[in-house]
mmCIF file of C-alpha atoms in Angstrom:
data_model
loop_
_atom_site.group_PDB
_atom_site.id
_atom_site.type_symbol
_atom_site.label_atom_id
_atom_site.label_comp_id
_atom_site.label_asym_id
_atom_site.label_seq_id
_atom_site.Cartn_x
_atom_site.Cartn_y
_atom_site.Cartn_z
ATOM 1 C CA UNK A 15 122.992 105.737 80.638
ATOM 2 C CA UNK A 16 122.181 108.951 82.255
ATOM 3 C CA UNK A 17 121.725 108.845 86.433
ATOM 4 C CA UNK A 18 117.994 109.948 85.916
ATOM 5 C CA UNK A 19 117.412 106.821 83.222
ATOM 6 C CA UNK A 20 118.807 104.688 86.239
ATOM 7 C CA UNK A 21 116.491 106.053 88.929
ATOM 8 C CA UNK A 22 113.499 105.692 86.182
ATOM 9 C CA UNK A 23 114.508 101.727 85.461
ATOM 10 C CA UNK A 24 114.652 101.541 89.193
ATOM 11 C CA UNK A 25 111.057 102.857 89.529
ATOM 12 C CA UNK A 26 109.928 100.680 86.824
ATOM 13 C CA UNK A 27 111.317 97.399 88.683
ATOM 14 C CA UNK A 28 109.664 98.682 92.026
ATOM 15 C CA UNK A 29 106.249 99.107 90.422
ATOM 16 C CA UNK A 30 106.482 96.114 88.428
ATOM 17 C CA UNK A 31 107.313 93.976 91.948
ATOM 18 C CA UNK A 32 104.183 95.017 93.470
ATOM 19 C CA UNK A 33 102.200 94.767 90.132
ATOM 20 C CA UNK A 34 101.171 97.906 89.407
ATOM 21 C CA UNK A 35 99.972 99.259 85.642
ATOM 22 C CA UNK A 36 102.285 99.490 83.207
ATOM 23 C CA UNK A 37 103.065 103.254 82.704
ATOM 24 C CA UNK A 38 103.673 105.073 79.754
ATOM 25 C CA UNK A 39 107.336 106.624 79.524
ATOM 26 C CA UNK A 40 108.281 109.440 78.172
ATOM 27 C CA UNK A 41 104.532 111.112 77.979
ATOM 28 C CA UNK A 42 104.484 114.076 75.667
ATOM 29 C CA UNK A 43 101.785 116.769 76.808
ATOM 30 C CA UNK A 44 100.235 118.836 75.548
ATOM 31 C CA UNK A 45 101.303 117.828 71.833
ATOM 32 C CA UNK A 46 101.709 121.514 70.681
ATOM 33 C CA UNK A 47 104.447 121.567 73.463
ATOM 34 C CA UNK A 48 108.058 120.058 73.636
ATOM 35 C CA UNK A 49 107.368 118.984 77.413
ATOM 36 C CA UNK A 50 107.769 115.471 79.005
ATOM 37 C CA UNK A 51 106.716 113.177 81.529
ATOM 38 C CA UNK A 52 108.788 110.414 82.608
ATOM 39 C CA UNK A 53 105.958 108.369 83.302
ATOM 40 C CA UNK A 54 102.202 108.737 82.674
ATOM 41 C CA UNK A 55 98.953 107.098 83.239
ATOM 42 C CA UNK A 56 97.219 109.275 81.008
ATOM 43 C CA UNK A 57 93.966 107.420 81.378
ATOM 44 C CA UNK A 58 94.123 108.170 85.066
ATOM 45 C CA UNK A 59 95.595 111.874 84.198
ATOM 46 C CA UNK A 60 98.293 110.925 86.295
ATOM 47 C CA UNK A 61 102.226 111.836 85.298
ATOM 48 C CA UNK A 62 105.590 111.178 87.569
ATOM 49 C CA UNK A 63 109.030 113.050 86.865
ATOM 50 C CA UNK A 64 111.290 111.909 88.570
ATOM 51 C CA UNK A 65 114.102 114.698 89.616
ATOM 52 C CA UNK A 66 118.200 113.997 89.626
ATOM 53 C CA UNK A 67 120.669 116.064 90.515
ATOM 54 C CA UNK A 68 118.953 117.019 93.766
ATOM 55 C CA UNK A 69 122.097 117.057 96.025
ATOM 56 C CA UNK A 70 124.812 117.369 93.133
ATOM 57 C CA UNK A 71 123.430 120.842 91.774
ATOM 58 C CA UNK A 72 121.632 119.502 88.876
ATOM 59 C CA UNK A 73 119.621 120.937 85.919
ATOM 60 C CA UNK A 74 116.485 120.664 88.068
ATOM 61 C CA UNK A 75 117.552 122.575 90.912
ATOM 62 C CA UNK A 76 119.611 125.231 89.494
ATOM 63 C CA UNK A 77 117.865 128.603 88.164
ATOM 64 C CA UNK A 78 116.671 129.057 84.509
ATOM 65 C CA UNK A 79 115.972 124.837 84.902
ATOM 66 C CA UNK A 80 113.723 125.028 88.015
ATOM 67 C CA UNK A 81 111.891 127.684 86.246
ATOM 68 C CA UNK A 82 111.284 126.216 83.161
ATOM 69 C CA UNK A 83 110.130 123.123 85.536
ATOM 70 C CA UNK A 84 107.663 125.088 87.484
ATOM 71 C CA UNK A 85 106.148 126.357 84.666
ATOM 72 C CA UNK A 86 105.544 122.749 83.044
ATOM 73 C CA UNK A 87 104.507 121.072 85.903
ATOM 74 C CA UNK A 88 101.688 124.296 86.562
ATOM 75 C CA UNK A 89 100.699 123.685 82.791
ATOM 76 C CA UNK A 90 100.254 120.068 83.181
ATOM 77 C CA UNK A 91 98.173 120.826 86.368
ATOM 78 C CA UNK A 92 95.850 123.206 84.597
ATOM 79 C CA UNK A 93 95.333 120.939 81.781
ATOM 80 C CA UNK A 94 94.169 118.395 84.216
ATOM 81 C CA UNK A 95 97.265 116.338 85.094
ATOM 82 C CA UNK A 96 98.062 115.093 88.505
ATOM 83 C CA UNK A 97 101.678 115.354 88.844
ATOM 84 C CA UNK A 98 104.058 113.755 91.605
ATOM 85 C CA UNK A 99 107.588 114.100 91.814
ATOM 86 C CA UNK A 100 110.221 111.685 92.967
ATOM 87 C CA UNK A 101 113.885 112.270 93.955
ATOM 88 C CA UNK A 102 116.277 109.031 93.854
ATOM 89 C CA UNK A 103 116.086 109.011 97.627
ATOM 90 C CA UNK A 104 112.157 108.567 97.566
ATOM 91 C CA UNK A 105 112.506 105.780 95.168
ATOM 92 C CA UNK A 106 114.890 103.394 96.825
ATOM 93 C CA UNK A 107 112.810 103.593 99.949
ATOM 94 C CA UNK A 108 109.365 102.932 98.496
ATOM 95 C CA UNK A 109 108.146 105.825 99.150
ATOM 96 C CA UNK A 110 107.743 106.885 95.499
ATOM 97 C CA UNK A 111 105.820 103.652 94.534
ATOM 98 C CA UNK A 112 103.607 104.061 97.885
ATOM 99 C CA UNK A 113 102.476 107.341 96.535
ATOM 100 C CA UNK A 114 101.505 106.098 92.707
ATOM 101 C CA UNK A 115 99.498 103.141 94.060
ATOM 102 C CA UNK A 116 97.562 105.774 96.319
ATOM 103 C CA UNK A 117 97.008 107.845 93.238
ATOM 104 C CA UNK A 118 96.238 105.053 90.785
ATOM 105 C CA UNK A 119 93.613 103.742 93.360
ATOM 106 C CA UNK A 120 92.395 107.068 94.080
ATOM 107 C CA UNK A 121 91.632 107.033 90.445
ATOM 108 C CA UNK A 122 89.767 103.382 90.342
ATOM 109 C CA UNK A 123 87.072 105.022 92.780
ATOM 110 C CA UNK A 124 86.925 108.109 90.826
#
């Protein structure tokens, strides 16, 4: 099990405890693309990646890797996607879950 799989089940438990939706994992968008979300609420255009490697020099925070990550996380934006982004850190203080029930709800009022 890869370290980012861990820090998504981790996520999962945290949003199940304070009984959040359900998300979708592993959200492909748009279909003509290869790209994917970690999680997704696509019903609230809503997707969460969750990042690893931040302090061990990673895929996501080297070069040609953060690149090709900007430019999916701008396309997901532009076709109407809300994205937030989580490091472990983030996670196993709550802060991550925090900021997907703020977005779900902002959602419900929408």
């Amino acid at each position: 099990m890869t370290a980012k799989s861990v820090l998504e089940d981790e996520l999962l438990v945290h949003l199940q405890a304070v009984g959040l939706p359900e998300p979708e994992r592993q959200v492909r968008f748009p279909p003509t693309r290869k790209w994917v979300a970690d999680f997704g609420w696509p019903t609230c255009a809503l997707l969460v990646e969750i990042e690893g490697g931040v302090y061990s020099g990673g895929r996501h925070v080297r070069g040609a890797g953060f690149e090709a990550d900007c430019e999916k996380y701008a396309e997901a934006v532009l076709l109407g996607y809300r994205v937030l982004r989580f490091t472990g850190g983030q996670i196993e203080t709550g802060y991550a879950v925090d900021c997907i029930k703020r977005a779900l709800t902002l959602s419900e009022e929408a």
